[in-house]
Amino acid sequence: MKRIYQWQRKKLKQIGDEIEAQWPGTITAIVHRIGPLNISDIAVLISVSSPHRKDAYAANEYAIERIKAIVPIWKKEIWEDGAQWQGDQRGKHEDSVGRC
């Protein structure tokens, strides 16, 4: 599991690097929480600093879409009477996870 977390962090850094290349002068911080979360808990934090407001908004939107596309994140919903994994647990990240 530690390898998965390291790979997730590497992908989050990649997204930050992509943003800084696409919007010069922009600085990002991206965090995705792991472990149990309550329904109202915040799972993703994206912070963008930019000389231009529109660039900051665009970079923020880019970040969340890239997280959905390239970061292997799995979600398991847990109830009092059971639990269920949500989404495709093999999906688009399957090949890459094996090589992390």
Tab-separated table of N, CA and C in Angstrom:
chain	number	residue	atom	x	y	z
A	1	MET	N	0.815	-1.192	0.000
A	1	MET	CA	0.000	0.000	0.000
A	1	MET	C	0.861	1.260	0.000
A	2	LYS	N	1.999	1.196	0.666
A	2	LYS	CA	2.885	2.360	0.708
A	2	LYS	C	3.306	2.773	-0.704
A	3	ARG	N	3.539	1.784	-1.581
A	3	ARG	CA	3.920	2.096	-2.965
A	3	ARG	C	2.822	2.869	-3.679
A	4	ILE	N	1.571	2.512	-3.408
A	4	ILE	CA	0.451	3.219	-4.031
A	4	ILE	C	0.444	4.670	-3.580
A	5	TYR	N	0.630	4.913	-2.280
A	5	TYR	CA	0.633	6.287	-1.768
A	5	TYR	C	1.776	7.092	-2.380
A	6	GLN	N	2.942	6.476	-2.507
A	6	GLN	CA	4.080	7.169	-3.127
A	6	GLN	C	3.764	7.504	-4.579
A	7	TRP	N	3.122	6.584	-5.264
A	7	TRP	CA	2.784	6.811	-6.664
A	7	TRP	C	1.736	7.915	-6.786
A	8	GLN	N	0.765	7.925	-5.867
A	8	GLN	CA	-0.232	8.998	-5.872
A	8	GLN	C	0.448	10.355	-5.685
A	9	ARG	N	1.367	10.440	-4.732
A	9	ARG	CA	2.078	11.700	-4.478
A	9	ARG	C	2.869	12.140	-5.707
A	10	LYS	N	3.490	11.173	-6.378
A	10	LYS	CA	4.247	11.489	-7.591
A	10	LYS	C	3.321	12.082	-8.656
A	11	LYS	N	2.140	11.511	-8.801
A	11	LYS	CA	1.178	12.013	-9.787
A	11	LYS	C	0.656	13.397	-9.399
A	12	LEU	N	0.422	13.644	-8.113
A	12	LEU	CA	-0.021	14.968	-7.676
A	12	LEU	C	1.058	16.009	-7.957
A	13	LYS	N	2.322	15.647	-7.736
A	13	LYS	CA	3.418	16.567	-8.047
A	13	LYS	C	3.476	16.827	-9.550
A	14	GLN	N	3.271	15.780	-10.345
A	14	GLN	CA	3.258	15.937	-11.803
A	14	GLN	C	2.196	16.951	-12.222
A	15	ILE	N	1.026	16.871	-11.622
A	15	ILE	CA	-0.047	17.812	-11.948
A	15	ILE	C	0.381	19.231	-11.597
A	16	GLY	N	0.987	19.410	-10.430
A	16	GLY	CA	1.490	20.732	-10.047
A	16	GLY	C	2.513	21.252	-11.037
A	17	ASP	N	3.413	20.382	-11.471
A	17	ASP	CA	4.426	20.778	-12.458
A	17	ASP	C	3.781	21.171	-13.791
A	18	GLU	N	2.760	20.407	-14.208
A	18	GLU	CA	2.055	20.725	-15.456
A	18	GLU	C	1.397	22.103	-15.365
A	19	ILE	N	0.794	22.380	-14.230
A	19	ILE	CA	0.132	23.679	-14.035
A	19	ILE	C	1.150	24.808	-14.096
A	20	GLU	N	2.259	24.639	-13.397
A	20	GLU	CA	3.278	25.690	-13.374
A	20	GLU	C	3.875	25.925	-14.760
A	21	ALA	N	3.930	24.867	-15.595
A	21	ALA	CA	4.429	25.028	-16.964
A	21	ALA	C	3.395	25.726	-17.857
A	22	GLN	N	2.123	25.386	-17.662
A	22	GLN	CA	1.068	25.943	-18.514
A	22	GLN	C	0.699	27.377	-18.129
A	23	TRP	N	0.772	27.692	-16.842
A	23	TRP	CA	0.450	29.030	-16.349
A	23	TRP	C	1.665	29.563	-15.591
A	24	PRO	N	2.634	30.157	-16.289
A	24	PRO	CA	3.858	30.646	-15.643
A	24	PRO	C	3.543	31.605	-14.488
A	25	GLY	N	4.311	31.459	-13.421
A	25	GLY	CA	4.115	32.294	-12.239
A	25	GLY	C	3.099	31.729	-11.268
A	26	THR	N	2.473	30.610	-11.650
A	26	THR	CA	1.472	29.972	-10.801
A	26	THR	C	2.155	28.969	-9.877
A	27	ILE	N	1.728	28.964	-8.631
A	27	ILE	CA	2.252	28.021	-7.640
A	27	ILE	C	1.072	27.203	-7.117
A	28	THR	N	1.260	25.889	-7.001
A	28	THR	CA	0.167	25.026	-6.546
A	28	THR	C	0.573	24.195	-5.341
A	29	ALA	N	-0.432	23.826	-4.575
A	29	ALA	CA	-0.296	22.832	-3.507
A	29	ALA	C	-1.523	21.940	-3.623
A	30	ILE	N	-1.295	20.633	-3.746
A	30	ILE	CA	-2.401	19.692	-3.913
A	30	ILE	C	-2.249	18.585	-2.878
A	31	VAL	N	-3.329	18.323	-2.143
A	31	VAL	CA	-3.331	17.271	-1.126
A	31	VAL	C	-4.588	16.430	-1.316
A	32	HIS	N	-4.429	15.116	-1.272
A	32	HIS	CA	-5.586	14.216	-1.272
A	32	HIS	C	-5.500	13.377	-0.014
A	33	ARG	N	-6.519	13.482	0.821
A	33	ARG	CA	-6.528	12.734	2.081
A	33	ARG	C	-6.718	11.254	1.823
A	34	ILE	N	-6.151	10.460	2.709
A	34	ILE	CA	-6.329	9.015	2.651
A	34	ILE	C	-6.866	8.547	3.996
A	35	GLY	N	-7.424	7.363	4.004
A	35	GLY	CA	-7.985	6.827	5.233
A	35	GLY	C	-9.462	7.154	5.349
A	36	PRO	N	-10.050	6.750	6.465
A	36	PRO	CA	-11.489	6.968	6.662
A	36	PRO	C	-11.858	8.455	6.689
A	37	LEU	N	-12.931	8.787	5.998
A	37	LEU	CA	-13.467	10.151	5.971
A	37	LEU	C	-14.966	10.085	6.237
A	38	ASN	N	-15.483	11.078	6.923
A	38	ASN	CA	-16.930	11.196	7.085
A	38	ASN	C	-17.516	11.831	5.831
A	39	ILE	N	-18.822	11.738	5.682
A	39	ILE	CA	-19.487	12.224	4.478
A	39	ILE	C	-19.163	13.681	4.186
A	40	SER	N	-19.122	14.521	5.177
A	40	SER	CA	-18.899	15.950	4.936
A	40	SER	C	-17.424	16.359	4.932
A	41	ASP	N	-16.521	15.409	5.140
A	41	ASP	CA	-15.091	15.732	5.169
A	41	ASP	C	-14.579	16.116	3.783
A	42	ILE	N	-13.607	16.982	3.777
A	42	ILE	CA	-12.967	17.391	2.529
A	42	ILE	C	-11.875	16.378	2.193
A	43	ALA	N	-11.935	15.812	0.990
A	43	ALA	CA	-10.966	14.804	0.571
A	43	ALA	C	-9.821	15.400	-0.233
A	44	VAL	N	-10.094	16.456	-0.988
A	44	VAL	CA	-9.084	17.051	-1.865
A	44	VAL	C	-8.942	18.533	-1.540
A	45	LEU	N	-7.693	18.978	-1.443
A	45	LEU	CA	-7.402	20.400	-1.274
A	45	LEU	C	-6.494	20.825	-2.414
A	46	ILE	N	-6.929	21.814	-3.160
A	46	ILE	CA	-6.122	22.383	-4.239
A	46	ILE	C	-5.988	23.870	-3.948
A	47	SER	N	-4.753	24.308	-3.794
A	47	SER	CA	-4.486	25.722	-3.537
A	47	SER	C	-3.637	26.254	-4.687
A	48	VAL	N	-4.096	27.339	-5.289
A	48	VAL	CA	-3.394	27.913	-6.434
A	48	VAL	C	-3.146	29.395	-6.186
A	49	SER	N	-1.909	29.795	-6.374
A	49	SER	CA	-1.537	31.208	-6.307
A	49	SER	C	-1.062	31.617	-7.693
A	50	SER	N	-1.615	32.713	-8.192
A	50	SER	CA	-1.278	33.150	-9.542
A	50	SER	C	-1.341	34.669	-9.630
A	51	PRO	N	-0.503	35.262	-10.486
A	51	PRO	CA	-0.579	36.711	-10.683
A	51	PRO	C	-1.928	37.155	-11.272
A	52	HIS	N	-2.631	36.217	-11.923
A	52	HIS	CA	-3.895	36.554	-12.579
A	52	HIS	C	-5.002	35.620	-12.099
A	53	ARG	N	-6.102	36.188	-11.672
A	53	ARG	CA	-7.225	35.432	-11.112
A	53	ARG	C	-7.752	34.373	-12.080
A	54	LYS	N	-7.927	34.713	-13.352
A	54	LYS	CA	-8.461	33.743	-14.318
A	54	LYS	C	-7.534	32.540	-14.463
A	55	ASP	N	-6.233	32.777	-14.415
A	55	ASP	CA	-5.273	31.671	-14.476
A	55	ASP	C	-5.418	30.768	-13.253
A	56	ALA	N	-5.636	31.366	-12.087
A	56	ALA	CA	-5.804	30.575	-10.864
A	56	ALA	C	-7.041	29.691	-10.960
A	57	TYR	N	-8.148	30.241	-11.441
A	57	TYR	CA	-9.368	29.447	-11.600
A	57	TYR	C	-9.166	28.323	-12.617
A	58	ALA	N	-8.545	28.650	-13.737
A	58	ALA	CA	-8.309	27.643	-14.781
A	58	ALA	C	-7.383	26.543	-14.276
A	59	ALA	N	-6.343	26.923	-13.555
A	59	ALA	CA	-5.395	25.942	-13.021
A	59	ALA	C	-6.064	25.037	-11.995
A	60	ASN	N	-6.942	25.592	-11.178
A	60	ASN	CA	-7.663	24.806	-10.185
A	60	ASN	C	-8.557	23.773	-10.864
A	61	GLU	N	-9.292	24.202	-11.873
A	61	GLU	CA	-10.150	23.276	-12.609
A	61	GLU	C	-9.310	22.200	-13.303
A	62	TYR	N	-8.201	22.602	-13.893
A	62	TYR	CA	-7.298	21.659	-14.543
A	62	TYR	C	-6.830	20.608	-13.534
A	63	ALA	N	-6.458	21.056	-12.338
A	63	ALA	CA	-5.943	20.144	-11.316
A	63	ALA	C	-6.959	19.070	-10.953
A	64	ILE	N	-8.198	19.446	-10.682
A	64	ILE	CA	-9.182	18.443	-10.267
A	64	ILE	C	-9.492	17.476	-11.401
A	65	GLU	N	-9.537	17.962	-12.625
A	65	GLU	CA	-9.792	17.068	-13.757
A	65	GLU	C	-8.622	16.109	-13.974
A	66	ARG	N	-7.395	16.586	-13.806
A	66	ARG	CA	-6.220	15.710	-13.946
A	66	ARG	C	-6.170	14.688	-12.813
A	67	ILE	N	-6.542	15.093	-11.604
A	67	ILE	CA	-6.589	14.139	-10.489
A	67	ILE	C	-7.529	12.998	-10.849
A	68	LYS	N	-8.709	13.330	-11.344
A	68	LYS	CA	-9.680	12.302	-11.730
A	68	LYS	C	-9.143	11.407	-12.840
A	69	ALA	N	-8.320	11.966	-13.723
A	69	ALA	CA	-7.844	11.224	-14.892
A	69	ALA	C	-6.617	10.363	-14.624
A	70	ILE	N	-5.666	10.832	-13.789
A	70	ILE	CA	-4.388	10.110	-13.714
A	70	ILE	C	-3.973	9.628	-12.327
A	71	VAL	N	-4.662	10.041	-11.271
A	71	VAL	CA	-4.246	9.628	-9.922
A	71	VAL	C	-5.089	8.434	-9.485
A	72	PRO	N	-4.441	7.332	-9.097
A	72	PRO	CA	-5.192	6.148	-8.683
A	72	PRO	C	-5.777	6.339	-7.283
A	73	ILE	N	-7.064	6.637	-7.234
A	73	ILE	CA	-7.745	6.838	-5.957
A	73	ILE	C	-8.965	5.921	-5.942
A	74	TRP	N	-9.063	5.114	-4.886
A	74	TRP	CA	-10.182	4.200	-4.755
A	74	TRP	C	-11.017	4.601	-3.558
A	75	LYS	N	-12.319	4.406	-3.674
A	75	LYS	CA	-13.241	4.834	-2.632
A	75	LYS	C	-14.084	3.645	-2.189
A	76	LYS	N	-14.105	3.422	-0.879
A	76	LYS	CA	-14.925	2.368	-0.303
A	76	LYS	C	-15.920	3.013	0.648
A	77	GLU	N	-17.208	2.848	0.353
A	77	GLU	CA	-18.243	3.371	1.236
A	77	GLU	C	-18.554	2.322	2.292
A	78	ILE	N	-18.611	2.756	3.545
A	78	ILE	CA	-18.842	1.846	4.671
A	78	ILE	C	-20.103	2.287	5.403
A	79	TRP	N	-21.025	1.341	5.583
A	79	TRP	CA	-22.265	1.601	6.306
A	79	TRP	C	-22.328	0.690	7.521
A	80	GLU	N	-23.342	0.874	8.350
A	80	GLU	CA	-23.511	0.023	9.530
A	80	GLU	C	-23.708	-1.435	9.148
A	81	ASP	N	-24.346	-1.688	8.010
A	81	ASP	CA	-24.669	-3.062	7.622
A	81	ASP	C	-23.797	-3.606	6.484
A	82	GLY	N	-22.673	-2.964	6.202
A	82	GLY	CA	-21.796	-3.480	5.162
A	82	GLY	C	-20.956	-2.399	4.515
A	83	ALA	N	-20.294	-2.789	3.427
A	83	ALA	CA	-19.417	-1.854	2.720
A	83	ALA	C	-19.393	-2.222	1.241
A	84	GLN	N	-19.033	-1.235	0.412
A	84	GLN	CA	-18.950	-1.479	-1.025
A	84	GLN	C	-17.935	-0.532	-1.650
A	85	TRP	N	-17.077	-1.086	-2.507
A	85	TRP	CA	-16.150	-0.258	-3.278
A	85	TRP	C	-16.933	0.454	-4.362
A	86	GLN	N	-16.608	1.717	-4.604
A	86	GLN	CA	-17.282	2.517	-5.621
A	86	GLN	C	-16.357	2.699	-6.819
A	87	GLY	N	-16.930	2.635	-8.008
A	87	GLY	CA	-16.144	2.838	-9.221
A	87	GLY	C	-15.392	1.589	-9.631
A	88	ASP	N	-14.699	1.700	-10.739
A	88	ASP	CA	-13.920	0.598	-11.294
A	88	ASP	C	-12.591	0.509	-10.562
A	89	GLN	N	-12.370	-0.542	-9.819
A	89	GLN	CA	-11.154	-0.678	-9.026
A	89	GLN	C	-9.960	-1.130	-9.864
A	90	ARG	N	-10.197	-1.537	-11.078
A	90	ARG	CA	-9.105	-1.904	-11.976
A	90	ARG	C	-8.825	-0.748	-12.916
A	91	GLY	N	-9.819	-0.325	-13.638
A	91	GLY	CA	-9.833	0.864	-14.478
A	91	GLY	C	-8.559	1.279	-15.166
A	92	LYS	N	-8.476	2.559	-15.447
A	92	LYS	CA	-7.405	3.120	-16.262
A	92	LYS	C	-6.055	3.132	-15.570
A	93	HIS	N	-6.014	2.898	-14.269
A	93	HIS	CA	-4.756	2.974	-13.534
A	93	HIS	C	-4.109	1.602	-13.334
A	94	GLU	N	-4.797	0.535	-13.693
A	94	GLU	CA	-4.352	-0.813	-13.372
A	94	GLU	C	-2.924	-1.099	-13.832
A	95	ASP	N	-2.594	-0.834	-15.079
A	95	ASP	CA	-1.262	-1.144	-15.590
A	95	ASP	C	-0.188	-0.322	-14.892
A	96	SER	N	-0.454	0.927	-14.656
A	96	SER	CA	0.537	1.816	-14.052
A	96	SER	C	0.821	1.467	-12.605
A	97	VAL	N	-0.192	1.037	-11.858
A	97	VAL	CA	0.001	0.729	-10.442
A	97	VAL	C	1.002	-0.395	-10.282
A	98	GLY	N	0.963	-1.364	-11.166
A	98	GLY	CA	1.896	-2.476	-11.077
A	98	GLY	C	3.344	-2.073	-11.284
A	99	ARG	N	3.588	-0.940	-11.902
A	99	ARG	CA	4.953	-0.507	-12.194
A	99	ARG	C	5.445	0.585	-11.254
A	100	CYS	N	4.670	0.957	-10.242
A	100	CYS	CA	5.071	2.101	-9.421
A	100	CYS	C	6.300	1.835	-8.581
